[in-house]
PDB file of C-alpha atoms and ligand atoms in Angstrom:
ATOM      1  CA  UNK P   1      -9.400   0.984   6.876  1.00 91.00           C
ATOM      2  CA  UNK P   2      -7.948   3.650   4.084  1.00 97.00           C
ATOM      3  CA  UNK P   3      -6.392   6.684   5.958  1.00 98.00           C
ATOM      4  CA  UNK P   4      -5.275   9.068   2.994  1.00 98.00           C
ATOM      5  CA  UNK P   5      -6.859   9.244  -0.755  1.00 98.00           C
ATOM      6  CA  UNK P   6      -5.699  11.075  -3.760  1.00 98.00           C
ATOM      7  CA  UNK P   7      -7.123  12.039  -7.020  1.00 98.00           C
ATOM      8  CA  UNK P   8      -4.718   9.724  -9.719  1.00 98.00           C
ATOM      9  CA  UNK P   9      -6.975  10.857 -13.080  1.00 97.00           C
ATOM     10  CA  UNK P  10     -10.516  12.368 -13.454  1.00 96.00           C
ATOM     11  CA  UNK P  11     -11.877   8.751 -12.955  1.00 96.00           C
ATOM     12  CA  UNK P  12      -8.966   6.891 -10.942  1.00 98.00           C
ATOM     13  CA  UNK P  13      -7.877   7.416  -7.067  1.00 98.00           C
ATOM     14  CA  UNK P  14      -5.031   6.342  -4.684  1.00 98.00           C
ATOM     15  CA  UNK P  15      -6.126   5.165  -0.974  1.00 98.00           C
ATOM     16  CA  UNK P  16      -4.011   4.621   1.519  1.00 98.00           C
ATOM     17  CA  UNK P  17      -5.116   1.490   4.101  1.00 98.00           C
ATOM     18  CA  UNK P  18      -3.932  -0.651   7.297  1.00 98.00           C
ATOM     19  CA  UNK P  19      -4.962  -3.839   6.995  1.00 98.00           C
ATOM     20  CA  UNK P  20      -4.677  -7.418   5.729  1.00 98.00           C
ATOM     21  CA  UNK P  21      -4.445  -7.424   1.994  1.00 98.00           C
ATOM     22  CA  UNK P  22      -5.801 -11.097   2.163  1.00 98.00           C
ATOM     23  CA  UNK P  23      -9.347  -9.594   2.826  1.00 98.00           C
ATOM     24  CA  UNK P  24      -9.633  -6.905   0.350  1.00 98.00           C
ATOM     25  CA  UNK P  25     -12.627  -7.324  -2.387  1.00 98.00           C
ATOM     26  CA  UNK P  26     -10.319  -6.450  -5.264  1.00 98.00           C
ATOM     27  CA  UNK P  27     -10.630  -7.108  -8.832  1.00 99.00           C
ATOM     28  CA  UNK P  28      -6.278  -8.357  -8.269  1.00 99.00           C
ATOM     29  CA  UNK P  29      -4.252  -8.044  -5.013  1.00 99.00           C
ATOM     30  CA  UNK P  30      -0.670  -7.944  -5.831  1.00 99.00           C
ATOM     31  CA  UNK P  31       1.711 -10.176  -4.084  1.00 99.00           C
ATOM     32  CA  UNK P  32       5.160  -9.241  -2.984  1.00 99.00           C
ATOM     33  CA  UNK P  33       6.615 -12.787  -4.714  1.00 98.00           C
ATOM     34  CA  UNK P  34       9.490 -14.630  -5.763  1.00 98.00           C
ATOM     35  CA  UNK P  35      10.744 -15.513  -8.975  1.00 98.00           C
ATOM     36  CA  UNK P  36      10.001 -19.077  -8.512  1.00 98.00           C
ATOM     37  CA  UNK P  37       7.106 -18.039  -7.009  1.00 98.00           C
ATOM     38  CA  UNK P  38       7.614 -20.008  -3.550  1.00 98.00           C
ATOM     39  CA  UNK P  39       5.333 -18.899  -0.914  1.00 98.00           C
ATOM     40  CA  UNK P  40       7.357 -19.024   1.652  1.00 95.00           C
ATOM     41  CA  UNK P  41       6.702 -16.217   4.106  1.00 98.00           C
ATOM     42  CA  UNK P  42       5.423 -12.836   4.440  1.00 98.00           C
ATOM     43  CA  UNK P  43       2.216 -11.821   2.599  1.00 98.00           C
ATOM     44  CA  UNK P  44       2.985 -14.298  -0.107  1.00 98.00           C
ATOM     45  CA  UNK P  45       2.270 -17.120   2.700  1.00 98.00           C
ATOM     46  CA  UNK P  46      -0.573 -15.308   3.936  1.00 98.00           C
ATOM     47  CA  UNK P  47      -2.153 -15.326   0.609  1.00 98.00           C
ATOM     48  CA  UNK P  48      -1.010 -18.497  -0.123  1.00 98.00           C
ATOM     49  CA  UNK P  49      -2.701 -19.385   3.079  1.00 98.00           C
ATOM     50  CA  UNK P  50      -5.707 -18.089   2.278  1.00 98.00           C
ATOM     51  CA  UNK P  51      -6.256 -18.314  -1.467  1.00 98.00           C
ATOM     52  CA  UNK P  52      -5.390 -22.200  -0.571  1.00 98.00           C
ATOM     53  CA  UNK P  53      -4.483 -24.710  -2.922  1.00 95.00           C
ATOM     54  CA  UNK P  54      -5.465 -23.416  -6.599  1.00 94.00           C
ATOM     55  CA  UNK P  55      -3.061 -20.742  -6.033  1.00 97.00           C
ATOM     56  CA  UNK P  56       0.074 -22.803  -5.297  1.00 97.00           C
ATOM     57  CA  UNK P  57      -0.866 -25.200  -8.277  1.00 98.00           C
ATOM     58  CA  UNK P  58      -1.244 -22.221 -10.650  1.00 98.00           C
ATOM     59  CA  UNK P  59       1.932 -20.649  -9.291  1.00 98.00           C
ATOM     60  CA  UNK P  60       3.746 -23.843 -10.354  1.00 98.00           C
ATOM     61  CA  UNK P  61       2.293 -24.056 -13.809  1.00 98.00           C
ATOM     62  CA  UNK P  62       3.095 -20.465 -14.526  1.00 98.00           C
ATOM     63  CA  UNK P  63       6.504 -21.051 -13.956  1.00 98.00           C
ATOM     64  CA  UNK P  64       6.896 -24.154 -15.438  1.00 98.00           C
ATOM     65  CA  UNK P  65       5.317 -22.350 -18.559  1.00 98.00           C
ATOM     66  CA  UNK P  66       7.054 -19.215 -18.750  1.00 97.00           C
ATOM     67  CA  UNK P  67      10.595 -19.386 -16.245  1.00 98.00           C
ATOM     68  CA  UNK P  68      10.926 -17.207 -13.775  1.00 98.00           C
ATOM     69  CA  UNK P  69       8.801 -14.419 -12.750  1.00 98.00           C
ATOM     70  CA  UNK P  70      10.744 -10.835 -13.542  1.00 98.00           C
ATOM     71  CA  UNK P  71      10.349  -7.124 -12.618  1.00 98.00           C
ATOM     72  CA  UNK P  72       8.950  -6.255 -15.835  1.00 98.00           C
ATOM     73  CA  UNK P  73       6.438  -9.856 -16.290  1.00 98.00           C
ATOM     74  CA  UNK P  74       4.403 -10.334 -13.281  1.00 98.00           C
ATOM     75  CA  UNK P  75       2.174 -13.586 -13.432  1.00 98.00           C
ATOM     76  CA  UNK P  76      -1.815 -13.515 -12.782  1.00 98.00           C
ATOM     77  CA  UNK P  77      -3.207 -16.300 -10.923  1.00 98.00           C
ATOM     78  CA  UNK P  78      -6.596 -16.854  -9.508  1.00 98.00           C
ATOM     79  CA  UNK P  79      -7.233 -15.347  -6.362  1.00 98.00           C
ATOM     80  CA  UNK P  80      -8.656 -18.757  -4.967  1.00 98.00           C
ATOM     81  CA  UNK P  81     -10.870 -18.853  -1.591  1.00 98.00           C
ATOM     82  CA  UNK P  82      -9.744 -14.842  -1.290  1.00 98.00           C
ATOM     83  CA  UNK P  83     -12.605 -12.807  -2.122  1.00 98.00           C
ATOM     84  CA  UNK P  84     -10.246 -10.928  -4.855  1.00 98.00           C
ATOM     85  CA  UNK P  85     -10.485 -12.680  -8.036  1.00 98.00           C
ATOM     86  CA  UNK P  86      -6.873 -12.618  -9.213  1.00 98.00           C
ATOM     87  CA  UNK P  87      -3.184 -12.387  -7.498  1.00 98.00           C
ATOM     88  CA  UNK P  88      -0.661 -10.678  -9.593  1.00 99.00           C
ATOM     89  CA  UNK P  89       2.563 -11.921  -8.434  1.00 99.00           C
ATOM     90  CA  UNK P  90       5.045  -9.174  -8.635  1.00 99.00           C
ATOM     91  CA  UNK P  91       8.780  -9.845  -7.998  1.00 98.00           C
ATOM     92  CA  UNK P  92      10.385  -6.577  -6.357  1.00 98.00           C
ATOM     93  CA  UNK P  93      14.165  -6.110  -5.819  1.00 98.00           C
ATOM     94  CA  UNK P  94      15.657  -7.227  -3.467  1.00 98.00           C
ATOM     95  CA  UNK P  95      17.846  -4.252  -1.497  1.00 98.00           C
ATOM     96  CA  UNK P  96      22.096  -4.659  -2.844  1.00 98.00           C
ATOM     97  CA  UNK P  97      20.571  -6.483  -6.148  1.00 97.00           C
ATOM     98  CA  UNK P  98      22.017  -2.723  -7.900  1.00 98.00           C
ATOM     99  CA  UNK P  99      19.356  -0.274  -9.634  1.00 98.00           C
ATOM    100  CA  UNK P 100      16.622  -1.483  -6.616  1.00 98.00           C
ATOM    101  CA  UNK P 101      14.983   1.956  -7.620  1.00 98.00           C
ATOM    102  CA  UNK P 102      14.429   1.693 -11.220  1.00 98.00           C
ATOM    103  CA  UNK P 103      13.552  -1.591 -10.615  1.00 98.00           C
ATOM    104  CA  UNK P 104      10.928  -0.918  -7.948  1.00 99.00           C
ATOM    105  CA  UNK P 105       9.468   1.169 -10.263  1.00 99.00           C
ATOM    106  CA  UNK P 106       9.495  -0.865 -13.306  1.00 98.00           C
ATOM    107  CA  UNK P 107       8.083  -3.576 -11.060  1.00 99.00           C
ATOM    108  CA  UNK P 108       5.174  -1.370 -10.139  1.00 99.00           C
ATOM    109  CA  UNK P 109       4.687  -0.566 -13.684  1.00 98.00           C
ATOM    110  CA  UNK P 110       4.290  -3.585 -15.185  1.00 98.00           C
ATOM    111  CA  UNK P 111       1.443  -4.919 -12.654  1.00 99.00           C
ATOM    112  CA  UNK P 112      -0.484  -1.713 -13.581  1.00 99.00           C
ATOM    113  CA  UNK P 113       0.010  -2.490 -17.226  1.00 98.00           C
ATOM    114  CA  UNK P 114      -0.940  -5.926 -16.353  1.00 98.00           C
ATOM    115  CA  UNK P 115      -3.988  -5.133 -14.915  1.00 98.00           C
ATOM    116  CA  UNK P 116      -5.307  -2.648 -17.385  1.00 98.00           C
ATOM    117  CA  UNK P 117      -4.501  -5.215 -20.731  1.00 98.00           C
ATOM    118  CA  UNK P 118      -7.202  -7.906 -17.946  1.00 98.00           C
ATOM    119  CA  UNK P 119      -9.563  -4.847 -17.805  1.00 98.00           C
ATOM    120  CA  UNK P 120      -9.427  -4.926 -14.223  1.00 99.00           C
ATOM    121  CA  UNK P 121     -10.773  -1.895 -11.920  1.00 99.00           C
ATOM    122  CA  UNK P 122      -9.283  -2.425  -8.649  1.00 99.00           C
ATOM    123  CA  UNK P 123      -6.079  -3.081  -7.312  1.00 98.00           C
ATOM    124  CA  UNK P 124      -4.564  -3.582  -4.301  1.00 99.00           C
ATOM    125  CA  UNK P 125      -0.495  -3.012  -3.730  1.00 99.00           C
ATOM    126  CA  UNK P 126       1.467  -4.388  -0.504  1.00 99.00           C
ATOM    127  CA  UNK P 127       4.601  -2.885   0.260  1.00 99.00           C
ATOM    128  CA  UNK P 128       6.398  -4.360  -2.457  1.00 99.00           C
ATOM    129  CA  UNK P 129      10.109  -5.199  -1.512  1.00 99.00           C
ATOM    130  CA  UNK P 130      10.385  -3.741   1.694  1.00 98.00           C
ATOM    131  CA  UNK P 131       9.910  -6.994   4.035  1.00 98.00           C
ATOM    132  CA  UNK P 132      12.308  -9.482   3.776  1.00 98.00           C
ATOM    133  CA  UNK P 133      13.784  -8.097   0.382  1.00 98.00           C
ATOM    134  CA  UNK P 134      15.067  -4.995   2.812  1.00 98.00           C
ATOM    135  CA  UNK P 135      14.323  -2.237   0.704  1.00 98.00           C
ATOM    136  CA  UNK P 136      13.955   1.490   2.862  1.00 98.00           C
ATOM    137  CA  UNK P 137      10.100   2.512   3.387  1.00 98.00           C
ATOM    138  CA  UNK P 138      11.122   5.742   3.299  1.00 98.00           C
ATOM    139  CA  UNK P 139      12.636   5.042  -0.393  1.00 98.00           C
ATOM    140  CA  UNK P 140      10.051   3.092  -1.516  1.00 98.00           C
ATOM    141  CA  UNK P 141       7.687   4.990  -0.300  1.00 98.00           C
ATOM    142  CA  UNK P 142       7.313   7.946  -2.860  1.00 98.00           C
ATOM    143  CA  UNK P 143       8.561   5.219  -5.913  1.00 99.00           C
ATOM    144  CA  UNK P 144       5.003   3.875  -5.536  1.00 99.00           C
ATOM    145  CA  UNK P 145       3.320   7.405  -5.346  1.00 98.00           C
ATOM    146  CA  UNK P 146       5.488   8.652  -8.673  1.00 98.00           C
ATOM    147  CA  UNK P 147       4.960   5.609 -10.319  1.00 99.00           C
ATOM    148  CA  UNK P 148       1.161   5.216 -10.026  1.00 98.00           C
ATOM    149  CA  UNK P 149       0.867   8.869 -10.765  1.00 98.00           C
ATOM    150  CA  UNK P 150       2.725   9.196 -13.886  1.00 98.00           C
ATOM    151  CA  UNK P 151       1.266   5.642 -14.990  1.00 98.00           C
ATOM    152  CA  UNK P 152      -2.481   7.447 -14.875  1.00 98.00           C
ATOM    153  CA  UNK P 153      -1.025  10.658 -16.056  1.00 98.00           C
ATOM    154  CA  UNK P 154       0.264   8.504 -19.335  1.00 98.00           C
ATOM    155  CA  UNK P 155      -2.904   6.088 -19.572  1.00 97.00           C
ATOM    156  CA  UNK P 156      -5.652   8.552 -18.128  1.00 94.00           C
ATOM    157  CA  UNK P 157      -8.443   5.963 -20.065  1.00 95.00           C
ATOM    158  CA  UNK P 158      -6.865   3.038 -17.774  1.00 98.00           C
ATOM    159  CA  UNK P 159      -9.329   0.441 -16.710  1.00 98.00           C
ATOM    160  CA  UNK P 160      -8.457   1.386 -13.585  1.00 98.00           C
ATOM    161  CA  UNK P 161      -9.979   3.437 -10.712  1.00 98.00           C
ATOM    162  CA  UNK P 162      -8.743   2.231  -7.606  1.00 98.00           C
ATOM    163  CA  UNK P 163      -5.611   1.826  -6.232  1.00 99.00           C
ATOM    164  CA  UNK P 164      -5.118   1.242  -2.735  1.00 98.00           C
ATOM    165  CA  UNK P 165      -1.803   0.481  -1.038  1.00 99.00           C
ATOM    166  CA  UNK P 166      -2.615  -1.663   1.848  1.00 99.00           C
ATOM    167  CA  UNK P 167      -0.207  -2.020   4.370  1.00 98.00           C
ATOM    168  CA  UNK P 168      -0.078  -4.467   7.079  1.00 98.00           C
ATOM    169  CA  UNK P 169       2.720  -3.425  10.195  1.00 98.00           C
ATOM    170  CA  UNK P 170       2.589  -0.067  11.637  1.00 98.00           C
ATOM    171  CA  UNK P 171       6.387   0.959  11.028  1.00 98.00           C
ATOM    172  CA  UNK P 172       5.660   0.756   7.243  1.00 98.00           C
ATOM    173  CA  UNK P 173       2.220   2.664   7.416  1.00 98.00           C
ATOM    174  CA  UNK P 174       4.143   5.635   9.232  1.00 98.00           C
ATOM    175  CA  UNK P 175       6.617   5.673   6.697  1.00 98.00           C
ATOM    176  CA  UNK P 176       4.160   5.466   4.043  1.00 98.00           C
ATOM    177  CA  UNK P 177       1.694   8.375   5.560  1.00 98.00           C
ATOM    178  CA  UNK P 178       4.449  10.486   6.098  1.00 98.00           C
ATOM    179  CA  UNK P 179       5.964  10.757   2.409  1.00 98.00           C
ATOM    180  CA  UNK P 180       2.174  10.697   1.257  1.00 98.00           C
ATOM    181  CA  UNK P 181       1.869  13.949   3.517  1.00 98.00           C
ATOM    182  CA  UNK P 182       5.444  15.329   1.919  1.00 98.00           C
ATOM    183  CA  UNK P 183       4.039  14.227  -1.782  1.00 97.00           C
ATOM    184  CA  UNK P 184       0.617  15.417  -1.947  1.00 93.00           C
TER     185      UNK P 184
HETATM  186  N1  LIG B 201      -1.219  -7.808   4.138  1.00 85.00           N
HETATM  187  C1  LIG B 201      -0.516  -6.740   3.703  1.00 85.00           C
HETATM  188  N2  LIG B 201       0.821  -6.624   3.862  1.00 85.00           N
HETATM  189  C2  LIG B 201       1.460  -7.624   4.503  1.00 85.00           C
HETATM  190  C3  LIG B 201       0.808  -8.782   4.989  1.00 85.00           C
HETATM  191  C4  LIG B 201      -0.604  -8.851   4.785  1.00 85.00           C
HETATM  192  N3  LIG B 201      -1.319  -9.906   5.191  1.00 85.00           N
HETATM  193  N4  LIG B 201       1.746  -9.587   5.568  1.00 85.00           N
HETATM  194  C5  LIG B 201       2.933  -8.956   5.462  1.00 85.00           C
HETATM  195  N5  LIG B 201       2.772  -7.773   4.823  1.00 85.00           N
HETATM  196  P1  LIG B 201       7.410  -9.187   2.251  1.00 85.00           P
HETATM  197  P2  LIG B 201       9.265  -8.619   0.011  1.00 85.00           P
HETATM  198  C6  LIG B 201       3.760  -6.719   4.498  1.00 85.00           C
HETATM  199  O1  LIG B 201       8.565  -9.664   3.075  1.00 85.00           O
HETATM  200  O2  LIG B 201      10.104  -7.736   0.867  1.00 85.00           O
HETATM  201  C7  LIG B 201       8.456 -13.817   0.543  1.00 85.00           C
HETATM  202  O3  LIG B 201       9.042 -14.929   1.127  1.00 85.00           O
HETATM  203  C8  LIG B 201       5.051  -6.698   5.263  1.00 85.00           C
HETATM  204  O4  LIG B 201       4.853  -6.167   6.570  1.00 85.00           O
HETATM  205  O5  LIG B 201       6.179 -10.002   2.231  1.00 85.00           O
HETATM  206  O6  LIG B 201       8.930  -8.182  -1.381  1.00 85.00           O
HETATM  207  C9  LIG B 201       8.317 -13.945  -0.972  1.00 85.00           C
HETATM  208  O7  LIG B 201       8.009 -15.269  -1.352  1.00 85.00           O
HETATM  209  C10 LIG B 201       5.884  -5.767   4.371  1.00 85.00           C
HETATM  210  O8  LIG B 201       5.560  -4.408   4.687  1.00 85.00           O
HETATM  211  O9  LIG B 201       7.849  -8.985   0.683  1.00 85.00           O
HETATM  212  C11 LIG B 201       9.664 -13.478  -1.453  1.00 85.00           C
HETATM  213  O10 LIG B 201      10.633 -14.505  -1.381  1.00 85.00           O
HETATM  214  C12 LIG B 201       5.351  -6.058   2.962  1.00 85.00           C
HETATM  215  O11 LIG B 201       4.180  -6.873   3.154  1.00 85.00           O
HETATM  216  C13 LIG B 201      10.036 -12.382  -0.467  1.00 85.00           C
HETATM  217  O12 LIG B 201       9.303 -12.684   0.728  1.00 85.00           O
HETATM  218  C14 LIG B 201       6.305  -6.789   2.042  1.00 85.00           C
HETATM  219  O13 LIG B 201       7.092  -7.714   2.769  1.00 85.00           O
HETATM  220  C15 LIG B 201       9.578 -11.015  -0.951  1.00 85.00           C
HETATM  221  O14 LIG B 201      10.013 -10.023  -0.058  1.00 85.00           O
END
């Protein structure tokens, strides 16, 4: 259920949702992931848990192939049994790494750049970072908004024309509505 939605470009929009990102019908849902991408808990378990096997076999082979997932080289996986088709797995900082804000942003950067060199149309963002990796809402919060919007105000012919940030507890949808409210 999206709650807010901006104009991004001429063609693209932000929404803002409350739900289970497991369920959206997205061209890639990002995942909030580790560097070795381990799916241990939070919504990289619950996609994990729902994509199913494919996506923990693919997660190993990317890493074997390339090393470590980074900020600014997210891996693409298929989406498995999820009715997405792909998973980007983005690796966020995590909160007393040093320069979490630059790197929340880069983060967020390279998974739309990511998506746009695949051609893909929709996206859909979790909260990136601010679960177990402890990084503010509040902060994060308007990183994603300034990010997204001066990614579409750079790349206005972008693939891309959705972007929804879907967001699962209601502490972090509160934080996120309110500096929507302060940024639009
Ligand atoms: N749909 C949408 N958002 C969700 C869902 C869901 N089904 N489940 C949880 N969230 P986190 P991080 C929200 O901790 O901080 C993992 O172990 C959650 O409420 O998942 O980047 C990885 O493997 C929070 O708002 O990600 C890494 O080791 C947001 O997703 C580490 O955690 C992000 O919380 C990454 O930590």
């Amino acid at each position: 259920q999206c709650i807010r939605s901006t104009n991004l470009s001429p063609q693209a929009s932000l929404e803002i949702c409350q739900g289970d990102i497991t369920l959206e019908a997205v061209d890639a849902v990002v995942n909030a992931a580790n560097a070795h991408l381990i799916h241990g808990g939070g919504v990289a378990a619950a996609i994990a848990r729902r994509a199913g096997l494919p996506l923990d076999k693919e997660s190993r082979e990317w890493v074997q192939q390339h090393g470590p997932v980074t900020h600014t080289a997210p891996a693409l996986t298929s989406a498995g049994a999820m009715p997405a088709r792909y998973v980007i797995h983005a690796v966020g900082p995590i909160w007393g790494e040093g320069s979490e804000e630059p790197r929340l942003a880069e983060t967020i950067h390279a998974v739309l750049a990511l998506a746009s060199q695949n051609g893909f149309a929709s996206l859909a963002f979790p909260a990136i970072s601010t679960g177990i990796y402890g990084f503010p809402k509040q902060l994060a919060a308007p990183i994603f908004f300034n990010t997204i919007q001066s990614y579409f105000t750079a790349e206005p012919e972008s693939s891309i024309k959705l972007v929804r940030i879907v967001l699962y507890d209601q502490a972090t949808l509160d934080a996120f509505l309110g500096e929507f409210d302060r940024w639009t």
